Short mmCIF file of C-alpha atoms and ligand atoms in Angstrom, two decimals:
data_model
loop_
_atom_site.label_atom_id
_atom_site.label_comp_id
_atom_site.label_asym_id
_atom_site.label_seq_id
_atom_site.Cartn_x
_atom_site.Cartn_y
_atom_site.Cartn_z
CA MET A 5 111.68 164.99 49.66
CA ILE A 6 113.28 161.74 49.44
CA ALA A 7 112.45 161.01 46.01
CA ALA A 8 113.32 165.01 45.32
CA LEU A 9 116.72 164.70 46.33
CA MET A 10 117.24 161.95 44.99
CA ALA A 11 116.11 163.24 41.53
CA ALA A 12 118.75 166.14 42.05
CA GLY A 13 121.17 163.52 42.76
CA CYS A 14 120.97 161.01 39.92
CA GLY A 15 118.53 162.56 37.62
CA ASP A 16 118.35 166.74 37.20
CA ASN A 17 121.86 167.86 36.46
CA LEU A 18 121.69 170.23 38.39
CA PRO A 19 124.65 172.44 38.59
CA ALA A 20 125.26 172.04 42.28
CA LYS A 21 128.92 171.56 43.44
CA PRO A 22 129.50 168.20 44.30
CA ASP A 23 131.09 167.95 48.21
CA ALA A 24 135.09 168.53 47.67
CA SER A 25 135.81 168.48 51.32
CA HIS A 26 138.10 165.42 50.99
CA LEU A 27 140.23 167.15 48.46
CA LEU A 28 143.13 169.16 50.80
CA PRO A 29 144.27 172.77 49.28
CA ASP A 30 146.67 172.06 48.14
CA GLY A 31 146.90 173.08 44.41
CA GLY A 32 147.91 170.02 42.85
CA ARG A 33 151.76 170.69 44.11
CA SER A 34 152.89 167.26 45.35
CA PRO A 35 152.57 164.17 43.59
CA VAL A 36 150.23 163.10 46.35
CA ALA A 37 148.09 166.16 45.36
CA ARG A 38 148.36 166.07 41.84
CA GLY A 39 147.46 161.94 41.98
CA ARG A 40 144.35 163.28 44.20
CA TYR A 41 143.09 165.68 41.21
CA ILE A 42 143.75 163.16 38.51
CA MET A 43 141.40 160.86 40.70
CA ASN A 44 138.95 162.96 42.28
CA THR A 45 138.72 165.29 38.71
CA LEU A 46 140.31 164.94 35.93
CA GLY A 47 140.50 161.06 35.03
CA ALA A 48 136.67 161.10 37.08
CA CYS A 49 137.96 157.66 38.72
CA THR A 50 135.55 158.61 41.57
CA PHE A 51 132.72 158.71 39.42
CA CYS A 52 132.99 154.78 39.32
CA HIS A 53 134.80 153.47 42.10
CA THR A 54 132.96 155.50 45.16
CA PRO A 55 129.79 154.47 46.04
CA LEU A 56 126.45 156.50 46.48
CA ASN A 57 124.65 158.08 49.42
CA PRO A 58 121.03 157.05 49.28
CA ASP A 59 120.63 160.75 48.19
CA GLY A 60 122.41 160.47 45.14
CA SER A 61 125.83 162.21 46.66
CA ARG A 62 129.21 160.79 46.49
CA ASP A 63 129.73 158.73 50.11
CA THR A 64 133.07 160.26 50.54
CA THR A 65 133.57 157.83 53.80
CA ARG A 66 133.89 155.04 51.36
CA LEU A 67 135.94 156.94 48.88
CA PHE A 68 137.35 154.39 46.50
CA ALA A 69 135.85 151.64 48.15
CA GLY A 70 134.48 149.96 44.99
CA VAL A 71 130.84 149.40 43.72
CA ASP A 72 129.08 146.19 43.75
CA CYS A 73 126.90 145.75 40.56
CA PHE A 74 128.07 148.95 38.95
CA LEU A 75 126.38 148.17 35.94
CA ASP A 76 124.30 145.65 34.89
CA ILE A 77 123.70 144.92 30.98
CA ASP A 78 120.69 142.22 31.59
CA PRO A 79 118.95 142.93 35.00
CA THR A 80 116.23 140.05 34.25
CA ALA A 81 119.06 137.13 33.07
CA GLY A 82 120.68 136.51 36.06
CA ALA A 83 124.31 138.08 33.92
CA GLY A 84 125.35 140.94 33.03
CA CYS A 85 126.88 142.68 36.44
CA VAL A 86 130.36 144.39 36.66
CA SER A 87 131.43 145.54 39.85
CA THR A 88 134.54 148.49 40.00
CA ARG A 89 136.98 147.33 42.41
CA ASN A 90 138.21 148.40 45.95
CA LEU A 91 141.19 150.50 45.60
CA THR A 92 141.74 151.50 49.07
CA ASN A 93 144.55 150.64 51.24
CA HIS A 94 142.75 147.83 53.17
CA VAL A 95 143.08 143.94 52.76
CA THR A 96 139.94 143.86 50.40
CA GLY A 97 141.50 146.44 48.10
CA LEU A 98 144.79 147.69 47.04
CA LYS A 99 147.40 147.65 50.35
CA ASN A 100 148.68 144.54 49.01
CA ALA A 101 149.40 144.93 45.66
CA THR A 102 152.82 146.79 44.78
CA ASP A 103 152.83 150.21 42.88
CA GLN A 104 154.14 147.82 39.66
CA GLN A 105 151.00 145.84 39.90
CA ILE A 106 148.42 148.78 40.58
CA LYS A 107 150.11 150.72 37.58
CA ASN A 108 149.77 147.71 35.64
CA ALA A 109 145.88 147.55 36.42
CA PHE A 110 145.36 150.50 35.50
CA THR A 111 147.45 151.33 32.42
CA LYS A 112 147.59 147.62 31.20
CA GLY A 113 144.39 145.51 31.97
CA MET A 114 145.61 142.98 33.99
CA ARG A 115 143.92 143.43 37.28
CA THR A 116 146.35 142.65 40.87
CA ASP A 117 144.51 139.17 41.54
CA GLY A 118 146.12 138.29 37.84
CA LYS A 119 143.01 138.39 35.90
CA ILE A 120 142.21 140.24 32.95
CA LEU A 121 140.39 143.85 33.33
CA ALA A 122 136.87 143.97 31.56
CA PRO A 123 137.35 147.26 29.43
CA LEU A 124 134.83 148.92 31.02
CA MET A 125 137.40 149.74 32.79
CA PRO A 126 138.94 152.73 30.50
CA TYR A 127 142.73 151.51 31.11
CA TYR A 128 143.33 152.02 27.31
CA ILE A 129 142.67 155.52 28.11
CA PHE A 130 144.84 155.80 30.96
CA HIS A 131 147.72 154.00 29.01
CA ASN A 132 148.67 157.05 27.45
CA MET A 133 148.99 158.67 30.64
CA THR A 134 152.90 160.22 30.84
CA ASP A 135 154.72 158.69 33.94
CA ALA A 136 154.94 161.16 36.42
CA ASP A 137 150.70 161.22 36.43
CA VAL A 138 151.25 157.60 36.42
CA ASP A 139 153.44 157.40 39.75
CA ALA A 140 151.11 160.40 41.52
CA VAL A 141 147.49 158.42 40.96
CA VAL A 142 150.00 155.57 42.79
CA ALA A 143 151.42 157.85 45.33
CA TYR A 144 147.54 159.31 46.00
CA LEU A 145 146.29 155.70 46.67
CA ARG A 146 148.96 155.17 49.14
CA THR A 147 147.24 157.77 51.40
CA VAL A 148 143.50 156.98 50.89
CA PRO A 149 141.89 155.19 53.96
CA GLY A 150 141.36 151.58 54.04
CA VAL A 151 137.90 150.58 53.71
CA ASP A 152 136.60 146.71 54.35
CA HIS A 153 134.66 145.88 51.51
CA THR A 154 134.94 142.79 49.18
CA VAL A 155 133.33 143.50 46.26
CA GLN A 156 130.41 141.42 44.47
CA PRO A 157 131.78 138.74 41.68
CA ASN A 158 131.71 139.81 37.98
CA GLU A 159 128.69 137.90 36.28
CA PRO A 160 129.19 136.63 32.40
CA PRO A 161 130.13 138.07 29.86
CA TRP A 162 132.64 140.18 32.41
CA SER A 163 133.56 137.00 33.95
CA LEU A 164 134.73 135.68 30.14
CA ILE A 165 136.79 138.49 29.86
CA ASN A 166 138.36 138.17 33.45
CA ASP A 167 138.82 134.70 33.01
CA GLY A 168 140.83 135.06 29.76
CA VAL A 169 137.77 133.40 27.48
CA PRO A 170 137.36 134.41 23.96
CA THR A 171 135.29 136.88 23.71
CA VAL A 172 134.78 139.70 21.04
CA CYS A 173 136.66 141.84 22.94
CA ASN A 174 139.58 139.77 22.74
CA MET A 175 138.76 137.52 19.91
CA LEU A 176 142.47 138.41 18.06
CA GLY A 177 142.07 137.37 14.85
CA THR A 178 138.82 136.80 14.07
CA ALA A 179 137.27 138.33 10.85
CA GLY A 180 135.23 141.67 12.50
CA ALA A 181 135.94 141.15 15.90
CA VAL A 182 137.55 143.64 18.28
CA PRO A 183 141.21 142.97 20.02
CA CYS A 184 140.70 145.20 23.27
CA VAL A 185 144.19 145.41 23.99
CA ALA A 186 145.44 148.22 26.56
CA ASP A 187 147.29 150.11 23.07
CA ALA A 188 144.00 150.13 21.33
CA ILE A 189 144.73 154.11 21.42
CA ASP A 190 147.68 155.23 19.15
CA PRO A 191 148.48 158.46 20.68
CA ALA A 192 149.43 159.89 17.08
CA THR A 193 146.07 159.11 16.05
CA ILE A 194 144.37 161.90 18.62
CA PRO A 195 143.29 164.54 16.62
CA MET A 196 145.97 167.66 16.94
CA PRO A 197 144.46 171.35 17.08
CA SER A 198 143.23 172.34 13.61
CA PRO A 199 146.10 174.68 12.26
CA GLY A 200 146.81 178.19 12.89
CA PHE A 201 144.53 177.94 16.06
CA THR A 202 145.22 181.25 18.17
CA GLU A 203 145.64 179.56 21.48
CA MET A 204 147.93 176.80 19.96
CA ALA A 205 150.06 175.89 23.35
CA SER A 206 146.82 175.80 25.40
CA ALA A 207 145.27 173.42 23.03
CA LEU A 208 147.89 171.00 23.02
CA ARG A 209 147.47 170.77 26.93
CA GLY A 210 144.18 170.36 26.72
CA ARG A 211 144.84 167.41 24.06
CA TYR A 212 146.78 165.54 26.53
CA LEU A 213 143.85 166.43 29.99
CA SER A 214 141.10 165.45 27.84
CA SER A 215 142.44 162.59 25.50
CA MET A 216 144.99 160.64 27.86
CA VAL A 217 144.43 161.47 31.77
CA GLY A 218 139.99 162.34 31.21
CA LEU A 219 138.13 160.58 29.39
CA CYS A 220 136.51 163.08 27.03
CA ILE A 221 137.49 161.21 23.98
CA ASP A 222 136.37 157.97 25.47
CA CYS A 223 132.76 158.99 25.41
CA HIS A 224 132.57 161.23 22.60
CA THR A 225 134.11 158.75 20.20
CA PRO A 226 131.41 155.78 18.95
CA GLU A 227 132.98 152.67 19.55
CA LEU A 228 134.31 150.08 17.11
CA PRO A 229 131.17 148.75 14.56
CA HIS A 230 129.50 145.54 15.97
CA ALA A 231 130.70 142.21 15.06
CA GLY A 232 128.01 139.81 15.81
CA PRO A 233 125.93 139.73 18.41
CA ILE A 234 127.04 141.30 20.94
CA PRO A 235 124.86 142.31 23.97
CA PRO A 236 123.57 145.88 24.12
CA PHE A 237 126.32 148.47 25.60
CA PHE A 238 128.96 146.04 26.14
CA PRO A 239 131.95 148.23 25.57
CA ARG A 240 134.19 148.14 23.01
CA PRO A 241 137.73 150.13 22.29
CA ILE A 242 136.93 153.21 20.56
CA ASP A 243 136.98 153.98 16.72
CA MET A 244 139.84 156.35 16.14
CA SER A 245 139.01 157.39 13.06
CA LYS A 246 136.36 158.81 14.76
CA ALA A 247 136.93 160.37 17.55
CA TYR A 248 135.61 163.56 18.84
CA THR A 249 132.32 163.07 16.26
CA GLY A 250 130.25 161.36 19.24
CA GLY A 251 127.46 158.90 18.31
CA ARG A 252 128.49 156.76 21.54
CA ILE A 253 125.76 155.19 22.95
CA PHE A 254 125.19 154.69 26.44
CA ALA A 255 121.86 153.54 28.87
CA LYS A 256 121.25 156.74 30.98
CA GLN A 257 121.74 154.65 34.01
CA ASP A 258 125.07 154.34 32.75
CA LEU A 259 125.17 158.27 32.73
CA GLY A 260 123.79 158.56 35.75
CA LEU A 261 120.64 159.68 35.12
CA ILE A 262 117.46 157.96 36.62
CA ASP A 263 114.71 160.56 35.99
CA PRO A 264 111.86 159.37 33.54
CA LEU A 265 112.07 162.35 31.85
CA TYR A 266 115.44 161.06 29.88
CA PRO A 267 115.57 159.14 27.12
CA ALA A 268 116.20 155.10 27.32
CA THR A 269 119.37 155.70 25.88
CA ILE A 270 121.71 158.54 24.99
CA THR A 271 124.15 159.43 21.84
CA THR A 272 126.51 161.65 22.57
CA ARG A 273 127.21 164.75 20.47
CA ASN A 274 129.98 165.18 17.80
CA LEU A 275 132.54 167.60 19.86
CA THR A 276 134.04 168.44 16.28
CA SER A 277 133.51 172.33 14.95
CA HIS A 278 131.06 171.18 12.06
CA ALA A 279 127.93 172.47 11.35
CA THR A 280 126.78 168.95 13.14
CA GLY A 281 128.80 169.52 15.85
CA LEU A 282 129.68 172.58 18.23
CA GLN A 283 130.13 174.96 15.60
CA GLY A 284 129.56 178.62 17.06
CA PHE A 285 130.05 177.55 20.26
CA THR A 286 131.84 180.18 22.71
CA LEU A 287 134.53 179.38 24.90
CA THR A 288 132.52 179.89 27.68
CA ASP A 289 129.43 177.61 26.17
CA ILE A 290 132.03 174.97 26.11
CA LYS A 291 133.21 175.42 29.50
CA ALA A 292 129.40 175.60 31.29
CA ALA A 293 128.68 172.61 29.03
CA ILE A 294 131.87 170.74 30.45
CA ALA A 295 131.75 171.68 34.48
CA LEU A 296 128.03 173.13 35.09
CA GLY A 297 126.39 170.54 32.46
CA LYS A 298 124.51 173.86 31.02
CA ASP A 299 123.76 173.79 27.37
CA ARG A 300 123.48 176.68 25.27
CA ASP A 301 119.76 176.43 25.46
CA GLY A 302 120.06 176.33 29.16
CA LYS A 303 118.99 173.18 29.54
CA ALA A 304 120.73 170.19 31.40
CA VAL A 305 123.05 168.18 29.61
CA CYS A 306 122.38 164.62 29.77
CA ALA A 307 125.28 163.03 31.57
CA ALA A 308 126.02 163.14 35.46
CA THR A 309 129.70 164.20 34.62
CA HIS A 310 128.41 167.10 33.43
CA GLY A 311 126.76 168.93 36.25
CA SER A 312 125.12 167.09 38.50
CA LEU A 313 125.82 166.58 42.37
CA ILE A 314 128.44 163.62 41.25
CA SER A 315 130.06 165.62 38.00
CA PRO A 316 133.64 165.49 38.53
CA TYR A 317 134.28 168.11 36.23
CA ALA A 318 132.62 170.78 38.35
CA ALA A 319 136.02 171.10 40.59
CA LEU A 320 138.50 171.18 37.39
CA ASP A 321 140.97 173.66 38.20
CA ASP A 322 140.47 177.02 35.95
CA ALA A 323 143.66 176.74 33.50
CA ASP A 324 142.33 172.94 32.83
CA LEU A 325 139.08 173.85 32.09
CA GLU A 326 140.26 176.63 29.89
CA ASP A 327 143.16 174.08 28.11
CA ILE A 328 140.22 171.20 27.30
CA ALA A 329 137.81 174.03 26.45
CA ASN A 330 140.47 175.38 23.48
CA TYR A 331 141.29 171.58 22.81
CA ILE A 332 137.91 171.12 21.76
CA ALA A 333 137.31 174.71 20.07
CA SER A 334 140.13 173.66 18.09
CA LEU A 335 138.82 170.05 16.95
CA PRO A 336 138.84 170.19 12.84
CA PRO A 337 135.40 170.10 11.57
CA VAL A 338 134.04 166.54 10.68
CA ASP A 339 130.64 165.46 9.26
CA HIS A 340 128.87 163.41 11.54
CA ASP A 341 125.25 163.78 12.43
CA THR A 342 124.24 162.32 15.54
CA ALA A 343 120.96 161.64 17.26
CA PRO A 344 119.08 164.95 18.31
CA ASN A 345 120.55 166.42 21.02
CA CYS A 346 119.07 165.37 24.60
CA GLN A 347 117.98 167.84 26.77
CA GLY A 348 116.77 167.68 30.50
CA PRO A 349 115.24 169.86 32.08
CA VAL A 350 116.07 174.21 32.07
CA VAL A 351 119.09 174.65 34.42
CA PRO A 352 118.86 178.01 37.01
C1 HEC B 24 133.92 154.39 33.72
C2 HEC B 24 134.32 153.25 34.61
C3 HEC B 24 135.54 153.79 35.38
C4 HEC B 24 136.46 154.37 35.39
C5 HEC B 24 136.02 156.06 35.05
C6 HEC B 24 137.51 154.35 36.06
N1 HEC B 24 137.43 152.43 36.41
FE1 HEC B 24 139.20 151.20 37.24
N2 HEC B 24 137.60 150.30 37.24
C7 HEC B 24 136.11 149.93 36.58
C8 HEC B 24 135.97 148.65 36.34
C9 HEC B 24 134.56 148.62 36.19
C10 HEC B 24 136.84 147.81 37.18
C11 HEC B 24 136.64 146.18 37.37
C12 HEC B 24 136.71 145.73 36.00
C13 HEC B 24 137.09 143.89 35.94
O1 HEC B 24 137.02 143.77 37.51
O2 HEC B 24 136.93 143.37 35.26
C14 HEC B 24 138.46 149.06 37.67
C15 HEC B 24 139.42 148.42 38.06
C16 HEC B 24 140.20 149.07 38.73
C17 HEC B 24 141.43 148.42 39.18
C18 HEC B 24 141.91 147.29 39.30
C19 HEC B 24 142.20 147.06 40.84
C20 HEC B 24 142.40 145.26 41.18
O3 HEC B 24 142.16 144.82 42.05
O4 HEC B 24 143.41 144.97 40.27
C21 HEC B 24 142.25 149.69 39.58
C22 HEC B 24 143.62 149.71 40.04
C23 HEC B 24 141.43 150.61 38.82
N3 HEC B 24 140.36 150.71 38.34
C24 HEC B 24 142.13 152.26 38.54
C25 HEC B 24 141.31 153.21 38.14
C26 HEC B 24 141.94 154.84 37.86
C27 HEC B 24 143.00 155.07 38.60
C28 HEC B 24 140.92 155.47 37.52
C29 HEC B 24 141.11 157.25 36.91
C30 HEC B 24 142.17 157.03 36.41
C31 HEC B 24 139.84 153.76 37.28
N4 HEC B 24 140.65 153.06 37.80
C32 HEC B 24 138.62 154.91 36.69
C33 HEC B 24 135.44 151.19 36.25
C34 HEC B 24 136.31 152.63 36.09
C1 HEC B 25 130.24 159.45 30.46
C2 HEC B 25 130.51 159.86 29.46
C3 HEC B 25 131.02 161.50 29.40
C4 HEC B 25 132.53 161.97 29.55
C5 HEC B 25 133.23 161.28 30.15
C6 HEC B 25 132.49 163.40 28.81
N1 HEC B 25 131.26 163.38 28.35
FE1 HEC B 25 130.74 165.04 27.25
N2 HEC B 25 128.72 164.53 27.10
C7 HEC B 25 128.19 163.15 27.35
C8 HEC B 25 127.21 162.97 26.97
C9 HEC B 25 126.15 162.10 27.13
C10 HEC B 25 126.64 164.58 26.82
C11 HEC B 25 124.92 165.18 26.24
C12 HEC B 25 124.58 164.61 24.94
C13 HEC B 25 123.25 164.97 25.01
O1 HEC B 25 123.12 165.88 25.28
O2 HEC B 25 122.91 164.99 23.85
C14 HEC B 25 127.89 165.32 26.58
C15 HEC B 25 128.35 166.51 25.93
C16 HEC B 25 128.65 167.50 26.16
C17 HEC B 25 129.04 168.92 25.91
C18 HEC B 25 127.92 169.59 25.41
C19 HEC B 25 127.04 169.43 23.95
C20 HEC B 25 126.07 170.04 23.73
O3 HEC B 25 124.84 169.59 23.46
O4 HEC B 25 125.79 171.20 24.08
C21 HEC B 25 130.18 169.22 25.91
C22 HEC B 25 130.75 170.74 25.20
C23 HEC B 25 131.10 167.86 26.23
N3 HEC B 25 130.40 166.72 26.47
C24 HEC B 25 132.62 168.02 26.59
C25 HEC B 25 133.29 167.09 27.14
C26 HEC B 25 134.72 167.30 27.29
C27 HEC B 25 135.38 168.24 27.03
C28 HEC B 25 134.83 166.35 28.76
C29 HEC B 25 135.90 165.93 29.20
C30 HEC B 25 136.20 166.62 30.11
C31 HEC B 25 133.57 165.36 28.35
N4 HEC B 25 132.55 165.73 27.41
C32 HEC B 25 133.41 163.83 29.13
C33 HEC B 25 129.02 162.23 27.89
C34 HEC B 25 130.31 162.16 28.17
#
């Protein structure tokens, strides 16, 4: 029974609605409500910053309290653990941080203790948020109940980034190395909808929601090419010349999947309207994949962000889901054949 519950929480991607009782029904009108929606739903902050219960559901009593060893790239080597930070109103969280320090952290990659944030934290996406949305996130964070939790320190290579030691992500100027800078994504390089797309206004709103607050572009774009011996799954900025064409490779546990039926690694899919992408998908198909985690064959999408007990996207506003789906449908076709589509269990 426990095993079945865990599978439902972490592995099976059943399209259960998440517990949304901590979300007040005020429809995103005040800055606090907008920030709450960004952090719990659209920006998926909670996916990384809130610990899970043993049954695989999100522990809403410890909302945004940080997760120890959130990701471990090498569990055998005593290295590779990175923790997400405590963002709550407690001294072990962000209680004593100024508004500006918090903004510098999530939009510029400067940690509130003066260290450099590891780019697993997608600050290079949030860098392009509007000022109003940035302010809304801070306004909401000030209302999050404090939880006493000092997160476990990061291990190498993450701690090397934190301390500013040159790593593949911040070695500027070395041939082939990749700078890991906050403004890695020039908004002008984010694809525009195909000219003449019928729902242009909606698609343009969706472009902002999917690429500057939401993390769709981050997971569905390949990383920049490897430059030398880099540990597998070590995040680097994304290759904007291939935006939304898929091909980013994840270890399954980093997508919230533990069930042995899933392959060890999962490659994201080309979302453009090419035959190697989503050509032939209706708006309804695209929405079902995002918010219910159900693909066109009725199988679970292989990512706990889509479907599952902890899917933030299950609670997307209808209007935002429509805008995001229109933007995806509007993406100009790009030929990029990624790995064969991963298919989870049949979704009832
Ligand atoms: C993919 C996982 C992930 C997502 C999504 C994510 N974060 Fe983070 N965040 C991290 C990690 C990991 C760290 C710590 C990295 C480090 O210590 O180098 C972090 C650190 C932070 C910090 C720094 C806190 C401090 O003590 O300086 C802030 C602030 C923050 N995140 C806010 C946010 C907000 C706001 C969102 C959503 C808009 C968000 N995060 C989404 C993984 C994530
Ligand atoms: C944490 C990474 C992650 C994020 C964030 C993410 N996706 Fe995905 N997405 C995936 C993975 C992994 C798959 C499954 C790939 C497979 O099954 O081969 C997927 C599948 C999909 C599919 C289904 C394609 C199919 O095979 O039917 C669509 C559509 C999609 N994502 C759209 C989005 C949109 C829109 C967003 C933002 C609201 C988004 N994704 C955010 C990782 C992510």
